[in-house]
Amino acid sequence: MDEDGDIWFAMEEALNLETGRSEFPAPRAVPLASTHRKLGHPSLLENSAKHARIGGEIVYDPLFGEKGWVLSNSSGRYGTSPDRRKEHLDNVAARFGNYGLVFDVYYI
């Protein structure tokens, strides 16, 4: 979520350094080849004048919670710094809720 409360999201992807092509999804459980570089969510706002308010991940985990889809603040840069609170993540979930998307919220 950016400073204006807008949500930005993308699939995890990797840049193939040899071809210059974006390849996705970039699964977390599979190590990337040395010819690839992961493009994480910080790159979403890289060329924007906006700043991130909080960042995280959306994953499907039917064994966690009741809804299957989990929203977390799992982000080293935008999710777990001391000024990020659970209330911020709940606000993101509420914004998604405006579109009928419902998540179990997992605040780290």
PDB file of N, CA and C in Angstrom:
ATOM      1  N   MET A   1       0.858  -1.163   0.000  1.00  0.00           N
ATOM      2  CA  MET A   1       0.000   0.000   0.000  1.00  0.00           C
ATOM      3  C   MET A   1       0.907   1.229   0.000  1.00  0.00           C
ATOM      4  N   ASP A   2       0.572   2.183  -0.863  1.00  0.00           N
ATOM      5  CA  ASP A   2       1.396   3.381  -0.903  1.00  0.00           C
ATOM      6  C   ASP A   2       0.865   4.424   0.078  1.00  0.00           C
ATOM      7  N   GLU A   3       1.523   5.562   0.112  1.00  0.00           N
ATOM      8  CA  GLU A   3       1.170   6.594   1.082  1.00  0.00           C
ATOM      9  C   GLU A   3      -0.230   7.162   0.883  1.00  0.00           C
ATOM     10  N   ASP A   4      -0.806   7.008  -0.326  1.00  0.00           N
ATOM     11  CA  ASP A   4      -2.160   7.476  -0.588  1.00  0.00           C
ATOM     12  C   ASP A   4      -3.214   6.417  -0.276  1.00  0.00           C
ATOM     13  N   GLY A   5      -2.778   5.208   0.118  1.00  0.00           N
ATOM     14  CA  GLY A   5      -3.711   4.133   0.421  1.00  0.00           C
ATOM     15  C   GLY A   5      -4.055   3.280  -0.785  1.00  0.00           C
ATOM     16  N   ASP A   6      -3.345   3.473  -1.907  1.00  0.00           N
ATOM     17  CA  ASP A   6      -3.563   2.642  -3.086  1.00  0.00           C
ATOM     18  C   ASP A   6      -2.750   1.359  -2.971  1.00  0.00           C
ATOM     19  N   ILE A   7      -3.321   0.274  -3.462  1.00  0.00           N
ATOM     20  CA  ILE A   7      -2.657  -1.026  -3.389  1.00  0.00           C
ATOM     21  C   ILE A   7      -1.965  -1.322  -4.710  1.00  0.00           C
ATOM     22  N   TRP A   8      -0.721  -1.740  -4.629  1.00  0.00           N
ATOM     23  CA  TRP A   8       0.071  -2.159  -5.773  1.00  0.00           C
ATOM     24  C   TRP A   8       0.424  -3.625  -5.541  1.00  0.00           C
ATOM     25  N   PHE A   9       0.269  -4.479  -6.545  1.00  0.00           N
ATOM     26  CA  PHE A   9       0.678  -5.868  -6.364  1.00  0.00           C
ATOM     27  C   PHE A   9       1.120  -6.460  -7.691  1.00  0.00           C
ATOM     28  N   ALA A  10       1.912  -7.522  -7.588  1.00  0.00           N
ATOM     29  CA  ALA A  10       2.439  -8.199  -8.767  1.00  0.00           C
ATOM     30  C   ALA A  10       2.835  -9.615  -8.380  1.00  0.00           C
ATOM     31  N   MET A  11       2.951 -10.467  -9.381  1.00  0.00           N
ATOM     32  CA  MET A  11       3.473 -11.817  -9.165  1.00  0.00           C
ATOM     33  C   MET A  11       4.961 -11.714  -8.853  1.00  0.00           C
ATOM     34  N   GLU A  12       5.468 -12.650  -8.047  1.00  0.00           N
ATOM     35  CA  GLU A  12       6.915 -12.738  -7.868  1.00  0.00           C
ATOM     36  C   GLU A  12       7.522 -13.094  -9.214  1.00  0.00           C
ATOM     37  N   GLU A  13       8.528 -12.385  -9.619  1.00  0.00           N
ATOM     38  CA  GLU A  13       9.151 -12.677 -10.895  1.00  0.00           C
ATOM     39  C   GLU A  13      10.662 -12.532 -10.791  1.00  0.00           C
ATOM     40  N   ALA A  14      11.330 -13.024 -11.815  1.00  0.00           N
ATOM     41  CA  ALA A  14      12.780 -12.943 -11.872  1.00  0.00           C
ATOM     42  C   ALA A  14      13.180 -12.389 -13.230  1.00  0.00           C
ATOM     43  N   LEU A  15      14.261 -11.638 -13.246  1.00  0.00           N
ATOM     44  CA  LEU A  15      14.811 -11.109 -14.479  1.00  0.00           C
ATOM     45  C   LEU A  15      15.916 -12.032 -14.947  1.00  0.00           C
ATOM     46  N   ASN A  16      15.814 -12.523 -16.177  1.00  0.00           N
ATOM     47  CA  ASN A  16      16.864 -13.340 -16.775  1.00  0.00           C
ATOM     48  C   ASN A  16      17.928 -12.368 -17.265  1.00  0.00           C
ATOM     49  N   LEU A  17      19.092 -12.360 -16.623  1.00  0.00           N
ATOM     50  CA  LEU A  17      20.142 -11.404 -16.940  1.00  0.00           C
ATOM     51  C   LEU A  17      20.750 -11.642 -18.319  1.00  0.00           C
ATOM     52  N   GLU A  18      20.614 -12.851 -18.842  1.00  0.00           N
ATOM     53  CA  GLU A  18      21.155 -13.154 -20.171  1.00  0.00           C
ATOM     54  C   GLU A  18      20.238 -12.662 -21.279  1.00  0.00           C
ATOM     55  N   THR A  19      18.933 -12.802 -21.100  1.00  0.00           N
ATOM     56  CA  THR A  19      17.991 -12.428 -22.157  1.00  0.00           C
ATOM     57  C   THR A  19      17.316 -11.083 -21.903  1.00  0.00           C
ATOM     58  N   GLY A  20      17.351 -10.606 -20.635  1.00  0.00           N
ATOM     59  CA  GLY A  20      16.670  -9.368 -20.285  1.00  0.00           C
ATOM     60  C   GLY A  20      15.169  -9.539 -20.137  1.00  0.00           C
ATOM     61  N   ARG A  21      14.708 -10.781 -20.186  1.00  0.00           N
ATOM     62  CA  ARG A  21      13.273 -11.057 -20.092  1.00  0.00           C
ATOM     63  C   ARG A  21      12.857 -11.316 -18.654  1.00  0.00           C
ATOM     64  N   SER A  22      11.634 -10.921 -18.353  1.00  0.00           N
ATOM     65  CA  SER A  22      11.036 -11.200 -17.057  1.00  0.00           C
ATOM     66  C   SER A  22      10.414 -12.585 -17.109  1.00  0.00           C
ATOM     67  N   GLU A  23      10.651 -13.382 -16.083  1.00  0.00           N
ATOM     68  CA  GLU A  23      10.096 -14.726 -16.006  1.00  0.00           C
ATOM     69  C   GLU A  23       9.356 -14.879 -14.693  1.00  0.00           C
ATOM     70  N   PHE A  24       8.128 -15.388 -14.748  1.00  0.00           N
ATOM     71  CA  PHE A  24       7.357 -15.554 -13.524  1.00  0.00           C
ATOM     72  C   PHE A  24       6.460 -16.761 -13.650  1.00  0.00           C
ATOM     73  N   PRO A  25       5.969 -17.306 -12.577  1.00  0.00           N
ATOM     74  CA  PRO A  25       6.329 -16.877 -11.221  1.00  0.00           C
ATOM     75  C   PRO A  25       7.706 -17.398 -10.839  1.00  0.00           C
ATOM     76  N   ALA A  26       8.294 -16.738  -9.867  1.00  0.00           N
ATOM     77  CA  ALA A  26       9.581 -17.155  -9.320  1.00  0.00           C
ATOM     78  C   ALA A  26       9.290 -17.841  -7.993  1.00  0.00           C
ATOM     79  N   PRO A  27       9.157 -19.170  -7.981  1.00  0.00           N
ATOM     80  CA  PRO A  27       8.773 -19.859  -6.744  1.00  0.00           C
ATOM     81  C   PRO A  27       9.797 -19.671  -5.632  1.00  0.00           C
ATOM     82  N   ARG A  28       9.299 -19.487  -4.421  1.00  0.00           N
ATOM     83  CA  ARG A  28      10.182 -19.274  -3.269  1.00  0.00           C
ATOM     84  C   ARG A  28      11.007 -20.507  -2.923  1.00  0.00           C
ATOM     85  N   ALA A  29      10.441 -21.686  -3.149  1.00  0.00           N
ATOM     86  CA  ALA A  29      11.106 -22.922  -2.723  1.00  0.00           C
ATOM     87  C   ALA A  29      12.207 -23.360  -3.688  1.00  0.00           C
ATOM     88  N   VAL A  30      12.297 -22.718  -4.847  1.00  0.00           N
ATOM     89  CA  VAL A  30      13.289 -23.112  -5.848  1.00  0.00           C
ATOM     90  C   VAL A  30      14.353 -22.026  -5.930  1.00  0.00           C
ATOM     91  N   PRO A  31      15.626 -22.398  -5.682  1.00  0.00           N
ATOM     92  CA  PRO A  31      16.694 -21.391  -5.760  1.00  0.00           C
ATOM     93  C   PRO A  31      16.819 -20.853  -7.192  1.00  0.00           C
ATOM     94  N   LEU A  32      17.096 -19.570  -7.318  1.00  0.00           N
ATOM     95  CA  LEU A  32      17.275 -18.965  -8.633  1.00  0.00           C
ATOM     96  C   LEU A  32      18.659 -19.297  -9.183  1.00  0.00           C
ATOM     97  N   ALA A  33      18.725 -19.465 -10.495  1.00  0.00           N
ATOM     98  CA  ALA A  33      20.020 -19.669 -11.152  1.00  0.00           C
ATOM     99  C   ALA A  33      20.836 -18.386 -11.050  1.00  0.00           C
ATOM    100  N   SER A  34      22.138 -18.493 -11.187  1.00  0.00           N
ATOM    101  CA  SER A  34      23.000 -17.312 -11.090  1.00  0.00           C
ATOM    102  C   SER A  34      22.729 -16.326 -12.234  1.00  0.00           C
ATOM    103  N   THR A  35      22.019 -16.771 -13.252  1.00  0.00           N
ATOM    104  CA  THR A  35      21.690 -15.912 -14.392  1.00  0.00           C
ATOM    105  C   THR A  35      20.406 -15.125 -14.169  1.00  0.00           C
ATOM    106  N   HIS A  36      19.807 -15.258 -12.978  1.00  0.00           N
ATOM    107  CA  HIS A  36      18.539 -14.602 -12.690  1.00  0.00           C
ATOM    108  C   HIS A  36      18.640 -13.719 -11.448  1.00  0.00           C
ATOM    109  N   ARG A  37      17.858 -12.652 -11.437  1.00  0.00           N
ATOM    110  CA  ARG A  37      17.765 -11.791 -10.265  1.00  0.00           C
ATOM    111  C   ARG A  37      16.291 -11.597  -9.936  1.00  0.00           C
ATOM    112  N   LYS A  38      15.945 -11.819  -8.678  1.00  0.00           N
ATOM    113  CA  LYS A  38      14.564 -11.678  -8.239  1.00  0.00           C
ATOM    114  C   LYS A  38      14.156 -10.207  -8.247  1.00  0.00           C
ATOM    115  N   LEU A  39      12.964  -9.945  -8.771  1.00  0.00           N
ATOM    116  CA  LEU A  39      12.389  -8.600  -8.746  1.00  0.00           C
ATOM    117  C   LEU A  39      11.264  -8.610  -7.723  1.00  0.00           C
ATOM    118  N   GLY A  40      11.531  -8.140  -6.557  1.00  0.00           N
ATOM    119  CA  GLY A  40      10.539  -8.172  -5.489  1.00  0.00           C
ATOM    120  C   GLY A  40       9.619  -6.968  -5.546  1.00  0.00           C
ATOM    121  N   HIS A  41       8.683  -6.909  -4.585  1.00  0.00           N
ATOM    122  CA  HIS A  41       7.699  -5.831  -4.581  1.00  0.00           C
ATOM    123  C   HIS A  41       8.283  -4.438  -4.368  1.00  0.00           C
ATOM    124  N   PRO A  42       9.496  -4.279  -3.804  1.00  0.00           N
ATOM    125  CA  PRO A  42      10.031  -2.915  -3.738  1.00  0.00           C
ATOM    126  C   PRO A  42      10.188  -2.274  -5.116  1.00  0.00           C
ATOM    127  N   SER A  43      10.326  -3.101  -6.154  1.00  0.00           N
ATOM    128  CA  SER A  43      10.482  -2.544  -7.499  1.00  0.00           C
ATOM    129  C   SER A  43       9.177  -1.968  -8.042  1.00  0.00           C
ATOM    130  N   LEU A  44       8.048  -2.230  -7.404  1.00  0.00           N
ATOM    131  CA  LEU A  44       6.775  -1.684  -7.877  1.00  0.00           C
ATOM    132  C   LEU A  44       6.748  -0.156  -7.820  1.00  0.00           C
ATOM    133  N   LEU A  45       7.323   0.416  -6.789  1.00  0.00           N
ATOM    134  CA  LEU A  45       7.301   1.865  -6.621  1.00  0.00           C
ATOM    135  C   LEU A  45       8.630   2.517  -6.983  1.00  0.00           C
ATOM    136  N   GLU A  46       9.550   1.732  -7.518  1.00  0.00           N
ATOM    137  CA  GLU A  46      10.909   2.211  -7.778  1.00  0.00           C
ATOM    138  C   GLU A  46      10.936   3.469  -8.648  1.00  0.00           C
ATOM    139  N   ASN A  47      10.136   3.515  -9.683  1.00  0.00           N
ATOM    140  CA  ASN A  47      10.138   4.664 -10.598  1.00  0.00           C
ATOM    141  C   ASN A  47       8.951   5.594 -10.365  1.00  0.00           C
ATOM    142  N   SER A  48       8.417   5.564  -9.164  1.00  0.00           N
ATOM    143  CA  SER A  48       7.245   6.365  -8.827  1.00  0.00           C
ATOM    144  C   SER A  48       7.639   7.418  -7.796  1.00  0.00           C
ATOM    145  N   ALA A  49       6.905   8.486  -7.774  1.00  0.00           N
ATOM    146  CA  ALA A  49       7.137   9.515  -6.755  1.00  0.00           C
ATOM    147  C   ALA A  49       6.498   9.132  -5.427  1.00  0.00           C
ATOM    148  N   LYS A  50       5.753   8.022  -5.421  1.00  0.00           N
ATOM    149  CA  LYS A  50       5.048   7.601  -4.210  1.00  0.00           C
ATOM    150  C   LYS A  50       5.972   6.793  -3.292  1.00  0.00           C
ATOM    151  N   HIS A  51       5.607   6.743  -2.032  1.00  0.00           N
ATOM    152  CA  HIS A  51       6.350   5.965  -1.039  1.00  0.00           C
ATOM    153  C   HIS A  51       5.436   4.881  -0.489  1.00  0.00           C
ATOM    154  N   ALA A  52       6.027   3.756  -0.107  1.00  0.00           N
ATOM    155  CA  ALA A  52       5.239   2.649   0.427  1.00  0.00           C
ATOM    156  C   ALA A  52       4.903   2.904   1.889  1.00  0.00           C
ATOM    157  N   ARG A  53       3.699   2.514   2.259  1.00  0.00           N
ATOM    158  CA  ARG A  53       3.256   2.588   3.646  1.00  0.00           C
ATOM    159  C   ARG A  53       3.520   1.254   4.333  1.00  0.00           C
ATOM    160  N   ILE A  54       3.187   0.147   3.653  1.00  0.00           N
ATOM    161  CA  ILE A  54       3.450  -1.183   4.184  1.00  0.00           C
ATOM    162  C   ILE A  54       3.497  -2.140   3.001  1.00  0.00           C
ATOM    163  N   GLY A  55       4.282  -3.190   3.126  1.00  0.00           N
ATOM    164  CA  GLY A  55       4.380  -4.196   2.085  1.00  0.00           C
ATOM    165  C   GLY A  55       4.287  -5.576   2.682  1.00  0.00           C
ATOM    166  N   GLY A  56       4.057  -6.567   1.836  1.00  0.00           N
ATOM    167  CA  GLY A  56       3.957  -7.928   2.327  1.00  0.00           C
ATOM    168  C   GLY A  56       3.700  -8.895   1.201  1.00  0.00           C
ATOM    169  N   GLU A  57       3.044  -9.985   1.543  1.00  0.00           N
ATOM    170  CA  GLU A  57       2.806 -11.054   0.584  1.00  0.00           C
ATOM    171  C   GLU A  57       1.384 -11.588   0.713  1.00  0.00           C
ATOM    172  N   ILE A  58       0.903 -12.118  -0.403  1.00  0.00           N
ATOM    173  CA  ILE A  58      -0.351 -12.858  -0.425  1.00  0.00           C
ATOM    174  C   ILE A  58       0.001 -14.263  -0.874  1.00  0.00           C
ATOM    175  N   VAL A  59      -0.335 -15.250  -0.061  1.00  0.00           N
ATOM    176  CA  VAL A  59      -0.054 -16.648  -0.409  1.00  0.00           C
ATOM    177  C   VAL A  59      -1.298 -17.493  -0.147  1.00  0.00           C
ATOM    178  N   TYR A  60      -1.391 -18.596  -0.866  1.00  0.00           N
ATOM    179  CA  TYR A  60      -2.481 -19.535  -0.639  1.00  0.00           C
ATOM    180  C   TYR A  60      -1.973 -20.628   0.283  1.00  0.00           C
ATOM    181  N   ASP A  61      -2.611 -20.784   1.419  1.00  0.00           N
ATOM    182  CA  ASP A  61      -2.233 -21.807   2.389  1.00  0.00           C
ATOM    183  C   ASP A  61      -3.507 -22.346   3.036  1.00  0.00           C
ATOM    184  N   PRO A  62      -4.078 -23.415   2.467  1.00  0.00           N
ATOM    185  CA  PRO A  62      -5.355 -23.933   2.978  1.00  0.00           C
ATOM    186  C   PRO A  62      -5.262 -24.496   4.394  1.00  0.00           C
ATOM    187  N   LEU A  63      -4.049 -24.679   4.915  1.00  0.00           N
ATOM    188  CA  LEU A  63      -3.881 -25.213   6.270  1.00  0.00           C
ATOM    189  C   LEU A  63      -3.824 -24.102   7.319  1.00  0.00           C
ATOM    190  N   PHE A  64      -3.797 -22.854   6.870  1.00  0.00           N
ATOM    191  CA  PHE A  64      -3.701 -21.729   7.792  1.00  0.00           C
ATOM    192  C   PHE A  64      -5.028 -20.984   7.806  1.00  0.00           C
ATOM    193  N   GLY A  65      -5.568 -20.746   8.952  1.00  0.00           N
ATOM    194  CA  GLY A  65      -6.773 -19.935   9.070  1.00  0.00           C
ATOM    195  C   GLY A  65      -8.007 -20.582   8.467  1.00  0.00           C
ATOM    196  N   GLU A  66      -8.935 -19.751   8.064  1.00  0.00           N
ATOM    197  CA  GLU A  66     -10.228 -20.230   7.569  1.00  0.00           C
ATOM    198  C   GLU A  66     -10.469 -19.900   6.096  1.00  0.00           C
ATOM    199  N   LYS A  67      -9.752 -18.949   5.556  1.00  0.00           N
ATOM    200  CA  LYS A  67     -10.064 -18.447   4.226  1.00  0.00           C
ATOM    201  C   LYS A  67      -9.188 -19.019   3.121  1.00  0.00           C
ATOM    202  N   GLY A  68      -8.059 -19.618   3.485  1.00  0.00           N
ATOM    203  CA  GLY A  68      -7.155 -20.188   2.477  1.00  0.00           C
ATOM    204  C   GLY A  68      -6.103 -19.201   2.003  1.00  0.00           C
ATOM    205  N   TRP A  69      -6.510 -17.969   1.716  1.00  0.00           N
ATOM    206  CA  TRP A  69      -5.580 -16.941   1.278  1.00  0.00           C
ATOM    207  C   TRP A  69      -5.103 -16.143   2.486  1.00  0.00           C
ATOM    208  N   VAL A  70      -3.791 -15.921   2.560  1.00  0.00           N
ATOM    209  CA  VAL A  70      -3.183 -15.270   3.714  1.00  0.00           C
ATOM    210  C   VAL A  70      -2.484 -13.985   3.254  1.00  0.00           C
ATOM    211  N   LEU A  71      -2.754 -12.909   3.959  1.00  0.00           N
ATOM    212  CA  LEU A  71      -2.082 -11.636   3.739  1.00  0.00           C
ATOM    213  C   LEU A  71      -1.133 -11.424   4.908  1.00  0.00           C
ATOM    214  N   SER A  72       0.149 -11.222   4.608  1.00  0.00           N
ATOM    215  CA  SER A  72       1.121 -11.006   5.678  1.00  0.00           C
ATOM    216  C   SER A  72       1.931  -9.745   5.396  1.00  0.00           C
ATOM    217  N   ASN A  73       2.663  -9.317   6.385  1.00  0.00           N
ATOM    218  CA  ASN A  73       3.575  -8.190   6.219  1.00  0.00           C
ATOM    219  C   ASN A  73       5.003  -8.701   6.035  1.00  0.00           C
ATOM    220  N   SER A  74       5.145  -9.823   5.367  1.00  0.00           N
ATOM    221  CA  SER A  74       6.450 -10.429   5.127  1.00  0.00           C
ATOM    222  C   SER A  74       7.197  -9.633   4.057  1.00  0.00           C
ATOM    223  N   SER A  75       7.839  -8.584   4.490  1.00  0.00           N
ATOM    224  CA  SER A  75       8.652  -7.740   3.621  1.00  0.00           C
ATOM    225  C   SER A  75       9.761  -7.158   4.461  1.00  0.00           C
ATOM    226  N   GLY A  76      10.982  -7.419   4.070  1.00  0.00           N
ATOM    227  CA  GLY A  76      12.110  -6.891   4.829  1.00  0.00           C
ATOM    228  C   GLY A  76      12.203  -5.382   4.780  1.00  0.00           C
ATOM    229  N   ARG A  77      11.779  -4.793   3.683  1.00  0.00           N
ATOM    230  CA  ARG A  77      11.912  -3.349   3.519  1.00  0.00           C
ATOM    231  C   ARG A  77      10.682  -2.586   3.995  1.00  0.00           C
ATOM    232  N   TYR A  78       9.482  -3.074   3.675  1.00  0.00           N
ATOM    233  CA  TYR A  78       8.274  -2.296   3.928  1.00  0.00           C
ATOM    234  C   TYR A  78       7.295  -2.931   4.906  1.00  0.00           C
ATOM    235  N   GLY A  79       7.623  -4.078   5.472  1.00  0.00           N
ATOM    236  CA  GLY A  79       6.629  -4.759   6.284  1.00  0.00           C
ATOM    237  C   GLY A  79       6.915  -4.865   7.752  1.00  0.00           C
ATOM    238  N   THR A  80       8.173  -4.951   8.126  1.00  0.00           N
ATOM    239  CA  THR A  80       8.475  -5.282   9.517  1.00  0.00           C
ATOM    240  C   THR A  80       9.302  -4.226  10.235  1.00  0.00           C
ATOM    241  N   SER A  81       9.407  -3.028   9.685  1.00  0.00           N
ATOM    242  CA  SER A  81      10.137  -1.993  10.407  1.00  0.00           C
ATOM    243  C   SER A  81       9.307  -1.551  11.609  1.00  0.00           C
ATOM    244  N   PRO A  82       9.938  -0.955  12.614  1.00  0.00           N
ATOM    245  CA  PRO A  82       9.247  -0.656  13.873  1.00  0.00           C
ATOM    246  C   PRO A  82       7.995   0.216  13.752  1.00  0.00           C
ATOM    247  N   ASP A  83       7.914   1.041  12.704  1.00  0.00           N
ATOM    248  CA  ASP A  83       6.738   1.907  12.606  1.00  0.00           C
ATOM    249  C   ASP A  83       5.564   1.254  11.886  1.00  0.00           C
ATOM    250  N   ARG A  84       5.715  -0.007  11.447  1.00  0.00           N
ATOM    251  CA  ARG A  84       4.596  -0.746  10.834  1.00  0.00           C
ATOM    252  C   ARG A  84       3.876  -1.524  11.927  1.00  0.00           C
ATOM    253  N   ARG A  85       2.540  -1.397  11.948  1.00  0.00           N
ATOM    254  CA  ARG A  85       1.755  -2.067  12.983  1.00  0.00           C
ATOM    255  C   ARG A  85       0.687  -2.948  12.340  1.00  0.00           C
ATOM    256  N   LYS A  86       0.108  -3.834  13.152  1.00  0.00           N
ATOM    257  CA  LYS A  86      -0.940  -4.731  12.656  1.00  0.00           C
ATOM    258  C   LYS A  86      -2.102  -3.940  12.074  1.00  0.00           C
ATOM    259  N   GLU A  87      -2.385  -2.812  12.649  1.00  0.00           N
ATOM    260  CA  GLU A  87      -3.487  -1.975  12.154  1.00  0.00           C
ATOM    261  C   GLU A  87      -3.240  -1.577  10.686  1.00  0.00           C
ATOM    262  N   HIS A  88      -1.993  -1.357  10.301  1.00  0.00           N
ATOM    263  CA  HIS A  88      -1.686  -1.036   8.906  1.00  0.00           C
ATOM    264  C   HIS A  88      -2.032  -2.211   7.992  1.00  0.00           C
ATOM    265  N   LEU A  89      -1.672  -3.423   8.421  1.00  0.00           N
ATOM    266  CA  LEU A  89      -1.974  -4.610   7.621  1.00  0.00           C
ATOM    267  C   LEU A  89      -3.482  -4.859   7.567  1.00  0.00           C
ATOM    268  N   ASP A  90      -4.168  -4.624   8.666  1.00  0.00           N
ATOM    269  CA  ASP A  90      -5.632  -4.754   8.677  1.00  0.00           C
ATOM    270  C   ASP A  90      -6.271  -3.760   7.695  1.00  0.00           C
ATOM    271  N   ASN A  91      -5.691  -2.562   7.579  1.00  0.00           N
ATOM    272  CA  ASN A  91      -6.199  -1.574   6.628  1.00  0.00           C
ATOM    273  C   ASN A  91      -6.041  -2.062   5.194  1.00  0.00           C
ATOM    274  N   VAL A  92      -4.934  -2.727   4.903  1.00  0.00           N
ATOM    275  CA  VAL A  92      -4.738  -3.280   3.562  1.00  0.00           C
ATOM    276  C   VAL A  92      -5.786  -4.353   3.295  1.00  0.00           C
ATOM    277  N   ALA A  93      -6.007  -5.226   4.273  1.00  0.00           N
ATOM    278  CA  ALA A  93      -7.023  -6.277   4.117  1.00  0.00           C
ATOM    279  C   ALA A  93      -8.397  -5.657   3.872  1.00  0.00           C
ATOM    280  N   ALA A  94      -8.700  -4.586   4.567  1.00  0.00           N
ATOM    281  CA  ALA A  94      -9.994  -3.914   4.382  1.00  0.00           C
ATOM    282  C   ALA A  94     -10.111  -3.329   2.979  1.00  0.00           C
ATOM    283  N   ARG A  95      -9.022  -2.788   2.448  1.00  0.00           N
ATOM    284  CA  ARG A  95      -9.048  -2.245   1.080  1.00  0.00           C
ATOM    285  C   ARG A  95      -9.333  -3.353   0.070  1.00  0.00           C
ATOM    286  N   PHE A  96      -8.677  -4.514   0.246  1.00  0.00           N
ATOM    287  CA  PHE A  96      -8.962  -5.650  -0.630  1.00  0.00           C
ATOM    288  C   PHE A  96     -10.414  -6.093  -0.459  1.00  0.00           C
ATOM    289  N   GLY A  97     -10.925  -6.008   0.777  1.00  0.00           N
ATOM    290  CA  GLY A  97     -12.307  -6.386   1.054  1.00  0.00           C
ATOM    291  C   GLY A  97     -13.308  -5.564   0.264  1.00  0.00           C
ATOM    292  N   ASN A  98     -12.940  -4.337  -0.074  1.00  0.00           N
ATOM    293  CA  ASN A  98     -13.813  -3.502  -0.906  1.00  0.00           C
ATOM    294  C   ASN A  98     -14.068  -4.132  -2.273  1.00  0.00           C
ATOM    295  N   TYR A  99     -13.205  -5.050  -2.678  1.00  0.00           N
ATOM    296  CA  TYR A  99     -13.330  -5.731  -3.970  1.00  0.00           C
ATOM    297  C   TYR A  99     -13.775  -7.182  -3.812  1.00  0.00           C
ATOM    298  N   GLY A 100     -14.225  -7.544  -2.600  1.00  0.00           N
ATOM    299  CA  GLY A 100     -14.706  -8.894  -2.344  1.00  0.00           C
ATOM    300  C   GLY A 100     -13.604  -9.904  -2.073  1.00  0.00           C
ATOM    301  N   LEU A 101     -12.380  -9.441  -1.873  1.00  0.00           N
ATOM    302  CA  LEU A 101     -11.255 -10.341  -1.584  1.00  0.00           C
ATOM    303  C   LEU A 101     -11.035 -10.394  -0.081  1.00  0.00           C
ATOM    304  N   VAL A 102     -11.050 -11.602   0.468  1.00  0.00           N
ATOM    305  CA  VAL A 102     -10.978 -11.771   1.912  1.00  0.00           C
ATOM    306  C   VAL A 102      -9.762 -12.640   2.256  1.00  0.00           C
ATOM    307  N   PHE A 103      -9.022 -12.222   3.267  1.00  0.00           N
ATOM    308  CA  PHE A 103      -7.804 -12.907   3.666  1.00  0.00           C
ATOM    309  C   PHE A 103      -7.787 -13.192   5.158  1.00  0.00           C
ATOM    310  N   ASP A 104      -7.045 -14.224   5.533  1.00  0.00           N
ATOM    311  CA  ASP A 104      -6.597 -14.348   6.910  1.00  0.00           C
ATOM    312  C   ASP A 104      -5.403 -13.430   7.008  1.00  0.00           C
ATOM    313  N   VAL A 105      -5.335 -12.610   8.048  1.00  0.00           N
ATOM    314  CA  VAL A 105      -4.237 -11.663   8.219  1.00  0.00           C
ATOM    315  C   VAL A 105      -3.229 -12.254   9.180  1.00  0.00           C
ATOM    316  N   TYR A 106      -1.968 -12.285   8.758  1.00  0.00           N
ATOM    317  CA  TYR A 106      -0.884 -12.797   9.603  1.00  0.00           C
ATOM    318  C   TYR A 106       0.144 -11.704   9.763  1.00  0.00           C
ATOM    319  N   TYR A 107       0.156 -11.065  10.922  1.00  0.00           N
ATOM    320  CA  TYR A 107       1.105 -10.001  11.212  1.00  0.00           C
ATOM    321  C   TYR A 107       2.327 -10.598  11.892  1.00  0.00           C
ATOM    322  N   ILE A 108       3.482 -10.357  11.321  1.00  0.00           N
ATOM    323  CA  ILE A 108       4.732 -10.915  11.859  1.00  0.00           C
ATOM    324  C   ILE A 108       5.259 -10.005  12.956  1.00  0.00           C
TER     325      ILE A 108
END
